[in-house]
Amino acid sequence: MPVTIRTSQNVVLEYEPASLGERFVATLIDYLIFLGWVILTAYIASQGGRMLGNYYWFFVVLAPMLFYDLLTEWLLNGQSLGKLAMNIRVVKLDGSRPGLGDYLLRWLFRLVDTRALNGVVAMVAVAANDRGQRLGDVAAGTTVVKIKPPITFDDVLHTLLPDDYHVQFPDSIILTDRDLNIVRDTLRTGHPVLLERAAARVKSVTGVSSPMPAELFLQTVVADHQFMTTRGVQY
């Protein structure tokens, strides 16, 4: 069942939840990274002899693995390296971008979700929840989805904008069809660097200034442009 997300600008997106298999493989990849890290740091320790003490084992060997999920999801826009390989990521159900507090909640619940009973708790929770949420997701208001939505962004926008939609950026009307297609293609990628570049370019062309996150800003610009051009709205 698709996960429906309505942004604060009344733009509705539908994503396909990541399957249990995809999440399991992503976790397996992360554990293989842990294994490689342990082998590497153990080799370094064997070369260092007695010079390396308990601080080395905690801060160099254990701490990176302990905080791995929290830091990678925060720094890589909702993706660990395993999730990146599987093209899945963490998203907020209210359409906003997850913050450090959200990732922290997911990380704190991981001890119960994925460590207890070899991950059985997480698997049961995801299977029983129609939004594909483990307990940490429920607490943080997040879920894990496939990056590419099952339907196109264009289709969503052209069918779900309400009549009372409020235009945020009237100057977006000056964007050409080519500009809008580039923005939509960038939104489909979900790549944070490309999103930031596209948002900066749109702001440069339109003269708009906004503190919105890049992805939400571009979604709003596309929705505003579509609403004004299809409804004949003048500002």
Short mmCIF file of C-alpha atoms in Angstrom, two decimals:
data_model
loop_
_atom_site.label_atom_id
_atom_site.label_comp_id
_atom_site.label_asym_id
_atom_site.label_seq_id
_atom_site.Cartn_x
_atom_site.Cartn_y
_atom_site.Cartn_z
CA MET A 1 0.00 0.00 0.00
CA PRO A 2 1.47 3.42 -0.96
CA VAL A 3 2.38 5.90 1.77
CA THR A 4 0.59 9.23 1.21
CA ILE A 5 2.42 12.34 2.36
CA ARG A 6 0.79 15.78 2.31
CA THR A 7 3.26 18.65 2.59
CA SER A 8 2.51 21.92 4.38
CA GLN A 9 1.77 23.44 0.95
CA ASN A 10 -1.02 20.90 0.22
CA VAL A 11 1.15 19.01 -2.27
CA VAL A 12 0.40 15.31 -1.96
CA LEU A 13 3.07 12.72 -2.71
CA GLU A 14 2.75 8.97 -2.76
CA TYR A 15 5.70 6.69 -2.07
CA GLU A 16 6.03 2.95 -2.02
CA PRO A 17 7.23 1.72 1.38
CA ALA A 18 10.52 -0.14 1.37
CA SER A 19 9.89 -3.86 1.63
CA LEU A 20 11.14 -6.03 4.47
CA GLY A 21 13.57 -7.62 2.04
CA GLU A 22 15.02 -4.27 0.97
CA ARG A 23 15.42 -3.11 4.55
CA PHE A 24 17.00 -6.43 5.52
CA VAL A 25 19.52 -6.29 2.69
CA ALA A 26 20.33 -2.65 3.55
CA THR A 27 20.98 -3.69 7.15
CA LEU A 28 23.08 -6.63 5.98
CA ILE A 29 25.23 -4.27 3.89
CA ASP A 30 25.69 -2.03 6.93
CA TYR A 31 26.76 -5.04 9.03
CA LEU A 32 29.27 -6.04 6.36
CA ILE A 33 30.68 -2.52 6.64
CA PHE A 34 30.94 -3.06 10.40
CA LEU A 35 32.80 -6.32 9.80
CA GLY A 36 35.23 -4.61 7.46
CA TRP A 37 35.78 -1.86 10.01
CA VAL A 38 36.50 -4.35 12.79
CA ILE A 39 38.98 -6.24 10.60
CA LEU A 40 40.72 -2.99 9.61
CA THR A 41 40.95 -1.59 13.15
CA ALA A 42 42.02 -4.95 14.58
CA TYR A 43 44.83 -5.08 12.03
CA ILE A 44 45.90 -1.56 12.99
CA ALA A 45 45.85 -2.59 16.67
CA SER A 46 47.97 -5.64 15.94
CA GLN A 47 50.58 -3.39 14.37
CA GLY A 48 50.49 -0.91 17.24
CA GLY A 49 51.22 -3.42 19.96
CA ARG A 50 50.75 -2.14 23.51
CA MET A 51 50.67 1.47 22.41
CA LEU A 52 46.93 1.15 21.78
CA GLY A 53 44.83 0.84 24.90
CA ASN A 54 41.17 0.74 25.88
CA TYR A 55 40.49 4.24 24.52
CA TYR A 56 41.41 3.01 21.06
CA TRP A 57 38.98 0.12 21.22
CA PHE A 58 36.12 2.32 22.38
CA PHE A 59 36.60 5.55 20.43
CA VAL A 60 38.06 4.12 17.23
CA VAL A 61 36.53 0.66 16.99
CA LEU A 62 33.20 0.65 18.86
CA ALA A 63 32.00 4.28 18.80
CA PRO A 64 31.81 4.59 14.97
CA MET A 65 29.67 1.44 14.83
CA LEU A 66 27.54 2.55 17.77
CA PHE A 67 26.70 5.92 16.21
CA TYR A 68 26.86 4.76 12.58
CA ASP A 69 23.10 4.72 11.93
CA LEU A 70 22.48 8.08 13.58
CA LEU A 71 25.31 9.89 11.83
CA THR A 72 24.91 8.43 8.34
CA GLU A 73 21.16 9.02 8.22
CA TRP A 74 21.62 12.57 9.47
CA LEU A 75 24.49 13.42 7.12
CA LEU A 76 23.23 11.50 4.06
CA ASN A 77 19.63 12.76 4.03
CA GLY A 78 17.99 9.70 5.58
CA GLN A 79 20.27 7.03 4.18
CA SER A 80 22.87 4.75 5.69
CA LEU A 81 25.32 3.29 3.19
CA GLY A 82 23.14 0.19 3.04
CA LYS A 83 20.02 2.26 2.33
CA LEU A 84 21.97 4.22 -0.27
CA ALA A 85 22.87 0.97 -2.03
CA MET A 86 19.23 -0.17 -1.95
CA ASN A 87 17.77 3.20 -3.07
CA ILE A 88 15.65 3.61 0.04
CA ARG A 89 15.60 6.41 2.61
CA VAL A 90 13.91 7.78 5.71
CA VAL A 91 11.15 10.38 5.16
CA LYS A 92 8.78 12.26 7.46
CA LEU A 93 5.10 11.50 7.14
CA ASP A 94 4.22 15.20 7.33
CA GLY A 95 6.27 16.02 4.23
CA SER A 96 9.02 17.91 6.06
CA ARG A 97 12.66 16.84 6.07
CA PRO A 98 13.65 14.67 9.06
CA GLY A 99 15.81 16.50 11.57
CA LEU A 100 18.48 15.36 13.97
CA GLY A 101 15.85 14.79 16.67
CA ASP A 102 13.93 12.42 14.39
CA TYR A 103 17.05 10.42 13.56
CA LEU A 104 17.97 10.38 17.24
CA LEU A 105 14.59 8.85 18.15
CA ARG A 106 14.97 6.18 15.47
CA TRP A 107 18.47 5.44 16.74
CA LEU A 108 17.40 5.17 20.39
CA PHE A 109 14.60 2.74 19.53
CA ARG A 110 16.98 0.62 17.44
CA LEU A 111 18.10 -1.22 20.58
CA VAL A 112 14.56 -2.61 20.91
CA ASP A 113 13.68 -2.76 17.22
CA THR A 114 16.66 -4.40 15.61
CA ARG A 115 18.98 -5.57 18.36
CA ALA A 116 16.46 -7.46 20.51
CA LEU A 117 15.61 -10.99 19.33
CA ASN A 118 17.77 -10.54 16.21
CA GLY A 119 15.46 -7.96 14.70
CA VAL A 120 12.23 -9.90 15.11
CA VAL A 121 10.53 -6.93 16.80
CA ALA A 122 11.31 -4.66 13.84
CA MET A 123 10.19 -7.23 11.27
CA VAL A 124 6.87 -7.82 13.04
CA ALA A 125 6.26 -4.07 13.43
CA VAL A 126 7.02 -3.32 9.76
CA ALA A 127 4.89 -6.21 8.54
CA ALA A 128 1.95 -5.22 10.75
CA ASN A 129 2.09 -1.50 9.95
CA ASP A 130 0.55 -0.35 6.66
CA ARG A 131 3.14 2.45 6.48
CA GLY A 132 6.11 0.14 6.90
CA GLN A 133 7.12 1.61 10.26
CA ARG A 134 9.17 -0.02 12.97
CA LEU A 135 8.76 1.27 16.53
CA GLY A 136 11.42 3.94 16.03
CA ASP A 137 9.59 5.20 12.95
CA VAL A 138 6.31 5.42 14.84
CA ALA A 139 7.99 7.45 17.58
CA ALA A 140 9.70 9.80 15.11
CA GLY A 141 6.81 10.10 12.64
CA THR A 142 8.93 8.64 9.86
CA THR A 143 9.02 5.66 7.54
CA VAL A 144 11.41 4.19 5.01
CA VAL A 145 10.42 4.43 1.34
CA LYS A 146 11.77 3.68 -2.08
CA ILE A 147 13.34 6.81 -3.50
CA LYS A 148 11.49 6.68 -6.82
CA PRO A 149 7.74 7.20 -6.34
CA PRO A 150 5.45 4.68 -8.09
CA ILE A 151 3.68 7.48 -9.96
CA THR A 152 5.18 10.56 -11.55
CA PHE A 153 5.43 13.83 -9.70
CA ASP A 154 3.60 15.52 -12.58
CA ASP A 155 0.59 13.24 -12.17
CA VAL A 156 0.37 13.95 -8.46
CA LEU A 157 0.50 17.71 -8.90
CA HIS A 158 -2.03 17.87 -11.71
CA THR A 159 -4.69 15.93 -9.84
CA LEU A 160 -4.37 16.89 -6.18
CA LEU A 161 -4.02 20.66 -5.92
CA PRO A 162 -7.10 21.98 -4.06
CA ASP A 163 -9.20 24.91 -5.26
CA ASP A 164 -8.19 26.94 -2.20
CA TYR A 165 -4.49 26.35 -2.78
CA HIS A 166 -2.42 29.32 -1.58
CA VAL A 167 0.37 30.45 -3.89
CA GLN A 168 3.58 31.10 -1.97
CA PHE A 169 5.86 32.34 -4.76
CA PRO A 170 3.96 34.30 -7.45
CA ASP A 171 7.22 35.10 -9.24
CA SER A 172 7.56 31.43 -10.17
CA ILE A 173 5.19 32.22 -13.05
CA ILE A 174 8.18 33.52 -15.06
CA LEU A 175 9.73 30.05 -15.20
CA THR A 176 9.53 28.39 -18.61
CA ASP A 177 8.27 24.87 -19.34
CA ARG A 178 11.88 23.82 -19.79
CA ASP A 179 12.74 25.24 -16.35
CA LEU A 180 9.86 23.35 -14.77
CA ASN A 181 10.83 20.07 -16.44
CA ILE A 182 14.36 20.42 -15.08
CA VAL A 183 12.99 21.06 -11.59
CA ARG A 184 10.68 18.03 -11.80
CA ASP A 185 13.51 15.81 -13.00
CA THR A 186 15.63 17.01 -10.09
CA LEU A 187 12.85 16.29 -7.62
CA ARG A 188 12.57 12.75 -8.96
CA THR A 189 16.23 12.10 -8.20
CA GLY A 190 15.88 13.14 -4.57
CA HIS A 191 19.61 13.91 -4.56
CA PRO A 192 20.32 16.59 -1.90
CA VAL A 193 23.17 18.27 -3.79
CA LEU A 194 21.16 18.50 -7.02
CA LEU A 195 18.16 19.79 -5.10
CA GLU A 196 20.23 22.55 -3.50
CA ARG A 197 21.67 23.57 -6.86
CA ALA A 198 18.27 23.61 -8.54
CA ALA A 199 16.77 25.65 -5.69
CA ALA A 200 19.60 28.18 -5.92
CA ARG A 201 19.09 28.47 -9.68
CA VAL A 202 15.33 29.00 -9.35
CA LYS A 203 15.88 31.67 -6.70
CA SER A 204 18.39 33.39 -8.97
CA VAL A 205 15.99 33.42 -11.94
CA THR A 206 12.87 34.44 -10.03
CA GLY A 207 14.42 36.68 -7.38
CA VAL A 208 12.64 34.67 -4.70
CA SER A 209 14.16 34.39 -1.24
CA SER A 210 13.01 31.58 1.06
CA PRO A 211 14.42 29.65 4.05
CA MET A 212 12.53 26.51 3.00
CA PRO A 213 14.54 23.30 2.57
CA ALA A 214 15.50 22.87 -1.09
CA GLU A 215 13.18 19.94 -1.81
CA LEU A 216 10.11 21.56 -0.24
CA PHE A 217 10.92 24.86 -1.96
CA LEU A 218 11.07 23.22 -5.39
CA GLN A 219 7.86 21.28 -4.76
CA THR A 220 6.14 24.53 -3.83
CA VAL A 221 7.48 26.37 -6.87
CA VAL A 222 6.20 23.66 -9.20
CA ALA A 223 2.81 23.62 -7.49
CA ASP A 224 2.56 27.42 -7.56
CA HIS A 225 3.43 27.57 -11.25
CA GLN A 226 0.97 24.85 -12.13
CA PHE A 227 -1.83 26.47 -10.12
CA MET A 228 -1.31 29.89 -11.68
CA THR A 229 -1.04 28.63 -15.25
CA THR A 230 -3.93 26.17 -15.11
CA ARG A 231 -6.32 28.38 -13.13
CA GLY A 232 -5.42 31.64 -14.87
CA VAL A 233 -4.53 33.26 -11.54
CA GLN A 234 -3.01 36.75 -11.74
CA TYR A 235 -0.79 38.33 -9.08
#
